[in-house]
Amino acid sequence: MAKAPGRAASAVRPFDAHCHLQDPRIAAVAPTLIRAAAVSGVARFAVNGTSEKDWHLVKQMGQEHPAVVPCFGLHPWWVPERSPDWMDSLRRFFSETPEAAVGEIGLDKGSHGKTIDFGEQVEVFQRQLELAKELEKPVSVHCVHAFGDLLEILKRTGPFPAGVLLHSYLGSAEMVLSLANLGCYFSLSGFLTGMKSTKAKQMLKAIPLDRILLETDAPDALPKLDNVSLVTVLVDSDSTSPAATSSNESLNHPANIHIVLSYVASLLEMPEAELAEVSYKNATKLFSYPGSKVHSEAETV
């Protein structure tokens, strides 16, 4: 059973491979969240931008916090709002921020994604994949009900020697090998707790150990587990500012990566310390691209 975040702090140093600490629901308290997660043992946070409106916030966060790896990308939900010069703007952010990776980008045929023209999603996705290859940077990918399309596009556009991070992976076990052969890593979040445990276990056991990553996707993907002490961020639904007292929405805290670690380790039937070390090494390898803050040789658990 998953443990409370603080219990594993002295033994492991998780790397949160995908989160959104610039999200307007939590941005005002992001420095506090980062400090608290660091105290719990979290080593780094890959903070992913989603649109032109938040890239500057991610850049600033990366400048202010050494543990933050900034990532810039246009999420499929925000494709309709892109400006005519969005790609020029994206290139400018990478030019000004060489330590940044690419993300979050992707494809979505879910309840919200299906309202957005899929042809446009594909066009924007492919252009960003090509940019990631050109810049030799890893790319964090969102995929909802579109894994067949994703596989076809990755085959056509790849290979990806710098790596592809499939964030909050909930795809099938059968897809894993084909995706891994294209350079994909599989990042696991609290959303995994919503999958039937037998199916989740089958999928996890199909993933090569050197391709497993852990993430929180905070402030989303709050784990859904019984008898577990979660750390939450309380937010007033009538405001975009976090509220310290009564609230109507509980959001995920980056310290809950310890919960994800414990849950995944239990399904894989392996010691938490071993999974912590493996996933940490995988993340530092993936994010050790030219210009990055992360250097795999110097990073130890």
Coordinates of C-alpha atoms in Angstrom, one line a residue:
M1 CA 0.0 0.0 0.0
A2 CA 1.2 3.5 -0.8
K3 CA 2.8 5.4 2.1
A4 CA 2.5 9.0 3.1
P5 CA 5.0 11.3 1.2
G6 CA 7.2 12.1 4.2
R7 CA 8.0 8.6 5.1
A8 CA 10.3 7.9 2.1
A9 CA 12.0 11.3 2.1
S10 CA 15.3 10.2 3.6
A11 CA 15.7 7.1 1.3
V12 CA 14.7 8.3 -2.2
R13 CA 15.0 11.3 -4.4
P14 CA 12.2 11.1 -6.9
F15 CA 12.3 13.2 -10.1
D16 CA 8.9 14.6 -11.0
A17 CA 9.1 14.1 -14.8
H18 CA 6.0 16.1 -15.6
C19 CA 4.0 18.7 -13.8
H20 CA 2.4 22.1 -14.2
L21 CA 3.4 24.3 -11.3
Q22 CA 2.7 27.4 -13.3
D23 CA -1.0 26.5 -13.5
P24 CA -3.1 29.5 -12.5
R25 CA -4.8 27.5 -9.8
I26 CA -1.5 27.0 -7.8
A27 CA 1.0 29.5 -9.3
A28 CA 0.7 31.9 -6.3
V29 CA 1.9 29.2 -4.0
A30 CA 4.2 27.3 -6.3
P31 CA 7.4 28.4 -4.5
T32 CA 5.9 27.0 -1.3
L33 CA 4.9 23.7 -3.0
I34 CA 8.4 23.4 -4.5
R35 CA 10.1 23.9 -1.1
A36 CA 7.7 21.4 0.6
A37 CA 8.2 18.8 -2.1
A38 CA 12.0 19.3 -1.8
V39 CA 11.9 18.8 1.9
S40 CA 10.0 15.5 1.3
G41 CA 12.9 14.4 -0.9
V42 CA 11.8 15.4 -4.5
A43 CA 14.9 16.3 -6.5
R44 CA 13.6 17.9 -9.7
F45 CA 10.5 19.0 -11.4
A46 CA 9.9 19.1 -15.1
V47 CA 7.4 22.0 -15.4
N48 CA 5.5 21.9 -18.7
G49 CA 4.0 24.9 -20.4
T50 CA 0.8 24.4 -22.4
S51 CA 0.3 27.6 -24.4
E52 CA 1.8 30.9 -25.4
K53 CA 0.1 32.4 -22.4
D54 CA 2.2 30.5 -19.8
W55 CA 5.6 30.0 -21.5
H56 CA 6.9 33.1 -19.8
L57 CA 5.8 31.8 -16.4
V58 CA 7.6 28.5 -16.9
K59 CA 10.7 30.3 -18.0
Q60 CA 10.6 32.5 -14.9
M61 CA 10.1 29.5 -12.7
G62 CA 13.1 27.8 -14.2
Q63 CA 15.2 30.9 -13.6
E64 CA 14.1 31.2 -9.9
H65 CA 14.3 27.6 -8.9
P66 CA 17.3 25.5 -9.7
A67 CA 15.3 22.2 -9.3
V68 CA 12.9 23.2 -12.1
V69 CA 13.5 22.0 -15.6
P70 CA 11.4 24.3 -17.9
C71 CA 9.5 22.8 -20.9
F72 CA 7.7 24.7 -23.6
G73 CA 5.0 23.4 -25.9
L74 CA 1.5 23.9 -27.3
H75 CA -0.9 21.5 -25.7
P76 CA -3.7 20.1 -28.0
W77 CA -6.4 21.8 -26.0
W78 CA -4.9 25.2 -26.8
V79 CA -4.4 24.6 -30.5
P80 CA -7.5 26.8 -31.4
E81 CA -6.1 29.7 -29.5
R82 CA -2.6 29.7 -31.1
S83 CA -1.4 32.9 -32.7
P84 CA -0.3 33.1 -36.3
D85 CA 3.4 33.3 -35.2
W86 CA 3.2 30.7 -32.4
M87 CA 6.0 28.7 -33.8
D88 CA 8.3 31.7 -34.1
S89 CA 7.5 32.5 -30.5
L90 CA 8.2 28.9 -29.4
R91 CA 11.6 29.0 -31.2
R92 CA 12.4 32.2 -29.5
F93 CA 11.7 30.8 -26.0
F94 CA 14.1 27.9 -26.8
S95 CA 16.7 30.2 -28.1
E96 CA 16.5 32.3 -24.9
T97 CA 16.2 29.2 -22.6
P98 CA 18.7 26.5 -23.8
E99 CA 18.1 24.5 -20.7
A100 CA 14.4 23.9 -21.7
A101 CA 12.9 20.6 -23.1
V102 CA 9.8 20.4 -25.3
G103 CA 6.3 19.8 -23.8
E104 CA 3.5 19.5 -23.3
I105 CA 2.4 18.6 -26.8
G106 CA 0.2 15.9 -28.1
L107 CA -3.1 14.4 -29.5
D108 CA -6.5 14.2 -27.8
K109 CA -9.7 12.5 -28.9
G110 CA -11.2 12.6 -25.4
S111 CA -14.3 14.4 -24.2
H112 CA -12.7 17.8 -24.6
G113 CA -10.2 17.0 -27.4
K114 CA -12.8 15.7 -29.7
T115 CA -14.2 19.3 -29.9
I116 CA -10.9 20.4 -31.4
D117 CA -10.2 19.8 -35.1
F118 CA -8.0 16.7 -35.2
G119 CA -6.2 17.7 -38.4
E120 CA -5.1 20.9 -36.7
Q121 CA -3.9 18.9 -33.7
V122 CA -1.9 16.6 -35.9
E123 CA -0.3 19.5 -37.8
V124 CA 0.7 21.4 -34.6
F125 CA 1.9 18.1 -33.0
Q126 CA 4.1 17.2 -36.0
R127 CA 5.7 20.6 -36.2
Q128 CA 6.7 20.4 -32.6
L129 CA 8.0 16.9 -32.9
E130 CA 10.2 18.0 -35.8
L131 CA 11.4 21.0 -33.7
A132 CA 12.3 18.6 -30.8
K133 CA 14.3 16.5 -33.2
E134 CA 16.0 19.6 -34.7
L135 CA 17.0 20.9 -31.3
E136 CA 17.9 17.4 -30.0
K137 CA 15.6 17.8 -27.0
P138 CA 13.3 15.3 -25.3
V139 CA 9.6 15.9 -25.8
S140 CA 6.7 15.3 -23.3
V141 CA 3.6 14.0 -25.0
H142 CA -0.1 14.0 -24.0
C143 CA -2.1 11.2 -25.7
V144 CA -5.8 10.5 -25.0
H145 CA -7.7 7.9 -27.0
A146 CA -5.3 8.5 -29.9
F147 CA -2.5 5.9 -29.5
G148 CA -3.0 4.4 -33.0
D149 CA -2.5 7.9 -34.5
L150 CA 0.4 8.6 -32.2
L151 CA 2.2 5.4 -33.2
E152 CA 1.7 6.2 -36.9
I153 CA 3.0 9.7 -36.5
L154 CA 6.0 8.7 -34.4
K155 CA 7.0 6.0 -36.9
R156 CA 6.7 8.6 -39.7
T157 CA 8.6 11.4 -37.9
G158 CA 11.1 9.3 -35.8
P159 CA 13.3 8.0 -34.6
F160 CA 13.8 10.2 -31.5
P161 CA 17.3 9.7 -30.1
A162 CA 16.7 12.5 -27.5
G163 CA 13.6 10.6 -26.3
V164 CA 9.8 10.9 -26.1
L165 CA 8.1 11.0 -22.7
L166 CA 4.6 9.6 -22.8
H167 CA 3.1 11.5 -19.9
S168 CA 0.5 9.8 -17.6
Y169 CA 0.7 6.7 -19.7
L170 CA -2.5 4.7 -19.7
G171 CA -2.1 2.9 -23.0
S172 CA -2.3 -0.8 -23.5
A173 CA 0.5 -3.3 -22.6
E174 CA 0.4 -4.4 -26.3
M175 CA 1.5 -0.9 -27.5
V176 CA 4.5 -0.7 -25.2
L177 CA 7.1 -2.5 -27.3
S178 CA 6.3 -0.6 -30.5
L179 CA 6.5 2.7 -28.6
A180 CA 9.6 1.8 -26.8
N181 CA 11.4 0.9 -30.0
L182 CA 10.7 4.5 -31.2
G183 CA 12.5 5.9 -28.2
C184 CA 9.6 6.3 -25.8
Y185 CA 9.7 6.5 -22.0
F186 CA 6.5 5.8 -20.0
S187 CA 5.7 8.2 -17.2
L188 CA 3.3 7.1 -14.6
S189 CA 1.1 9.4 -12.5
G190 CA -1.8 9.3 -10.0
F191 CA -4.1 8.7 -12.9
L192 CA -2.9 5.1 -12.9
T193 CA -4.8 4.5 -9.6
G194 CA -8.0 4.9 -11.7
M195 CA -7.1 1.9 -13.9
K196 CA -8.2 -1.6 -12.9
S197 CA -5.2 -3.0 -10.9
T198 CA -4.9 -6.2 -13.0
K199 CA -4.8 -4.2 -16.2
A200 CA -2.3 -1.7 -14.7
K201 CA 0.0 -4.5 -13.5
Q202 CA 0.0 -6.1 -17.0
M203 CA 0.8 -2.8 -18.6
L204 CA 3.6 -1.9 -16.1
K205 CA 5.2 -5.3 -16.5
A206 CA 5.4 -4.8 -20.2
I207 CA 7.5 -1.6 -19.8
P208 CA 11.3 -2.0 -19.9
L209 CA 12.8 -1.0 -16.5
D210 CA 15.1 1.5 -18.3
R211 CA 12.0 3.4 -19.7
I212 CA 10.0 3.9 -16.5
L213 CA 9.5 7.4 -15.2
L214 CA 7.3 8.9 -12.4
E215 CA 5.4 12.1 -12.3
T216 CA 2.6 13.9 -10.5
D217 CA 1.0 16.0 -13.3
A218 CA 0.3 18.4 -10.4
P219 CA -2.1 20.1 -9.8
D220 CA -4.0 17.3 -11.6
A221 CA -3.9 13.5 -11.3
L222 CA -4.5 13.4 -7.5
P223 CA -4.1 9.7 -6.6
K224 CA -7.3 7.9 -5.8
L225 CA -6.4 5.5 -3.0
D226 CA -7.9 4.4 0.3
N227 CA -6.1 4.6 3.5
V228 CA -3.4 6.9 2.2
S229 CA -2.4 10.3 3.5
L230 CA -2.2 12.6 0.5
V231 CA -0.8 16.1 0.5
T232 CA -3.3 18.4 -1.2
V233 CA -3.6 22.0 -2.3
L234 CA -6.9 23.6 -1.4
V235 CA -8.3 25.9 -3.9
D236 CA -11.4 28.2 -3.8
S237 CA -13.5 27.3 -6.8
D238 CA -14.7 31.0 -7.0
S239 CA -11.1 32.2 -7.4
T240 CA -7.9 31.3 -9.2
S241 CA -6.0 31.9 -6.0
P242 CA -5.2 29.0 -3.6
A243 CA -7.1 29.2 -0.3
A244 CA -5.7 28.1 3.0
T245 CA -9.1 27.5 4.6
S246 CA -12.4 26.2 3.3
S247 CA -12.4 25.3 -0.4
N248 CA -14.3 23.4 -3.0
E249 CA -11.5 21.7 -4.8
S250 CA -8.5 19.7 -3.7
L251 CA -5.6 19.7 -6.1
N252 CA -2.5 17.5 -6.4
H253 CA 0.8 18.4 -4.6
P254 CA 4.2 17.5 -6.1
A255 CA 5.1 15.8 -2.9
N256 CA 2.6 13.1 -3.8
I257 CA 5.1 11.6 -6.2
H258 CA 6.0 9.4 -3.2
I259 CA 2.5 8.0 -3.3
V260 CA 2.9 7.2 -7.1
L261 CA 6.3 5.6 -6.4
S262 CA 4.8 3.4 -3.7
Y263 CA 1.8 2.3 -5.8
V264 CA 3.8 1.5 -8.9
A265 CA 6.4 -0.4 -6.9
S266 CA 3.6 -2.5 -5.3
L267 CA 2.1 -3.4 -8.7
L268 CA 5.6 -4.3 -10.0
E269 CA 6.3 -6.2 -6.8
M270 CA 9.6 -4.6 -6.4
P271 CA 11.2 -2.6 -3.6
E272 CA 10.4 1.1 -3.5
A273 CA 14.1 2.0 -3.2
E274 CA 14.9 0.0 -6.3
L275 CA 12.1 1.7 -8.4
A276 CA 13.1 5.1 -7.0
E277 CA 16.7 4.6 -8.1
V278 CA 15.8 3.2 -11.6
S279 CA 13.2 5.9 -12.4
Y280 CA 15.5 8.6 -11.1
K281 CA 18.4 7.4 -13.3
N282 CA 16.0 7.1 -16.3
A283 CA 14.8 10.7 -15.8
T284 CA 18.3 12.1 -15.4
K285 CA 19.4 10.3 -18.6
L286 CA 16.4 11.6 -20.5
F287 CA 16.8 15.2 -19.3
S288 CA 20.6 15.3 -19.7
Y289 CA 20.5 16.9 -23.2
P290 CA 23.0 19.7 -24.3
G291 CA 22.3 22.9 -22.3
S292 CA 20.2 21.1 -19.6
K293 CA 20.5 21.8 -15.9
V294 CA 20.6 18.0 -15.5
H295 CA 23.8 16.0 -15.9
S296 CA 23.4 12.2 -15.5
E297 CA 27.0 11.6 -14.5
A298 CA 26.7 14.0 -11.6
E299 CA 23.2 12.9 -10.4
T300 CA 23.1 10.2 -7.8
V301 CA 20.3 8.8 -5.7

